[in-house]
Amino acid sequence: MVLYDIKNATDEELKALIENSANDELLFAAADSVRRSHYGDEVYLRGLIEFTNYCKNDCYYCGIRRSNRQAVRYRLTKEEILKCCRDGYVLGYKTFVLQGGEDPYYTDDMICEIVSKIHSEYTDCAVTLSIGEKSKESYRRYFDAGAERYLLRHETANEAHYKKLHPNCMSGAARKQCLYQLKEIGYQVGTGFMVGSPFQTTEDLIVDLRFMQELMPDMIGIGPFIPHSQTPFSSFVGGTLELTLRMIAILRLMFPYALIPATTALGTIDALGREKGLKAGANVVMPNLSPVKVRKQYELYDNKICTGEESAQCRGCLERRVNSVGYRIVNSRGDVRR
Ligand code: 5AD
Ligand code: FES
């Protein structure tokens, strides 16, 4: 059956799986069993610190794109970032994800200083960066400073589709090159895409899967596209819960070893979206550790959840949610199990 040999599935078989809801129950059950055989009932925490919403890019889907003049911009100081880590550490976090727009205000020296400070202060923790496209030299410097993981979604692996989501100065080829460079340097690499982004076809999703079969990322983050009212894509419809869950399950079967988050975007389009994501094969949750005063401002899409909660509240909330569907949060670094 194609479910258990999905790595060798043909494009036609994948297309049938992606477009047909009839197999969903079997698909989710198969994904859950593969996930349990690799990771048991463990769910890993990533503490997300959204440290700047300035961005020099202008992606058509994103609420913090530089052309959005209504976005209220902020930057966290090194001290504020370290305070987030301190709060997170007390709550049991062993991974800190520094995420931001592409903001040239933070020089490589500053990023390295922040990374090495966290790395030396919390020796049992992993530092993850998610700050976009940089030169290979920069990536190497961050790695040498102690960043072990890097998240950079490819967004779509089809170049023609990529061009429809981004201004001409950006390219899918450049994005992929960054991902390969990160791998070469030795990072644990995360990539991913939005489900239901404007103009996306089933063929595009298959190209995404094929690209990742080549890259073999350690982490794969996907979530539904959700329109943001102050972007050129404000009137497009968002990605669905159903298709996102189906793609999570397919990813789990294709990449049994992968770390796959049940994302905030999934929790935004459905009150139990993250729980459903876990049941479809996800094994990571990424609660927010950003200071509450800036949370609302890191608005990539409309109606983002968890923007009013304190870090401790999100920790407790997720614990209950994860337990409610039969899994267990563990306070470990949650490294990939190849
Ligand atoms: N809807 C859903 N996800 C989005 N992202 C950016 N804008 C949106 C949106 N409108 C995702 C992108 C990016 C990640 C940080 O957030 O995939 O890589
Ligand atoms: Fe933030 Fe539930 S995870 S309130």
Coordinates of N, CA and C and ligand atoms in Angstrom, one line a residue, residues 61-62 99 153 155 194 224-228 265 300-301, ligand 1:
Y61 N 2.7 37.9 0.8 CA 1.8 37.3 1.8 C 2.0 37.8 3.2
C62 N 3.1 38.4 3.5 CA 3.5 38.6 4.8 C 3.2 40.0 5.4
Q99 N 13.8 34.4 16.0 CA 13.2 34.6 14.7 C 13.0 36.1 14.5
R153 N 12.2 28.5 5.7 CA 11.2 27.9 4.8 C 11.5 28.1 3.3
E155 N 9.3 28.0 1.1 CA 8.0 28.6 0.8 C 7.3 27.9 -0.4
M194 N 4.0 27.1 3.0 CA 2.6 27.4 3.4 C 1.7 26.5 2.6
P224 N -1.0 26.6 7.3 CA -1.9 27.2 6.3 C -1.5 28.6 6.0
F225 N -1.6 29.0 4.7 CA -1.6 30.4 4.4 C -2.8 31.1 5.0
I226 N -2.6 32.2 5.6 CA -3.7 33.0 6.2 C -3.6 34.4 5.7
P227 N -4.6 34.9 5.0 CA -4.4 36.3 4.5 C -4.2 37.4 5.6
H228 N -3.4 38.3 5.2 CA -3.2 39.5 6.1 C -3.8 40.7 5.4
A265 N 0.0 28.9 13.1 CA -1.0 29.2 12.0 C -2.1 28.2 12.0
L300 N 2.3 38.2 11.2 CA 2.5 37.8 9.8 C 1.2 37.6 9.1
Y301 N 0.2 37.3 9.8 CA -1.2 37.1 9.3 C -2.2 37.5 10.3
Ligands
5AD1 N1 0.1 33.1 6.5 C1 0.7 32.0 6.9 N2 2.0 31.9 7.1 C2 2.8 33.0 6.8 N3 4.1 33.2 6.9 C3 4.4 34.5 6.5 N4 3.2 35.1 6.2 C4 2.2 34.2 6.3 C5 0.8 34.2 6.1 N5 0.2 35.3 5.7 C6 5.1 32.1 7.2 C7 6.1 32.0 6.1 C8 7.4 32.3 6.9 C9 7.0 31.9 8.3 C10 7.9 32.6 9.3 O1 5.7 32.4 8.4 O2 6.1 30.6 5.6 O3 8.5 31.5 6.4

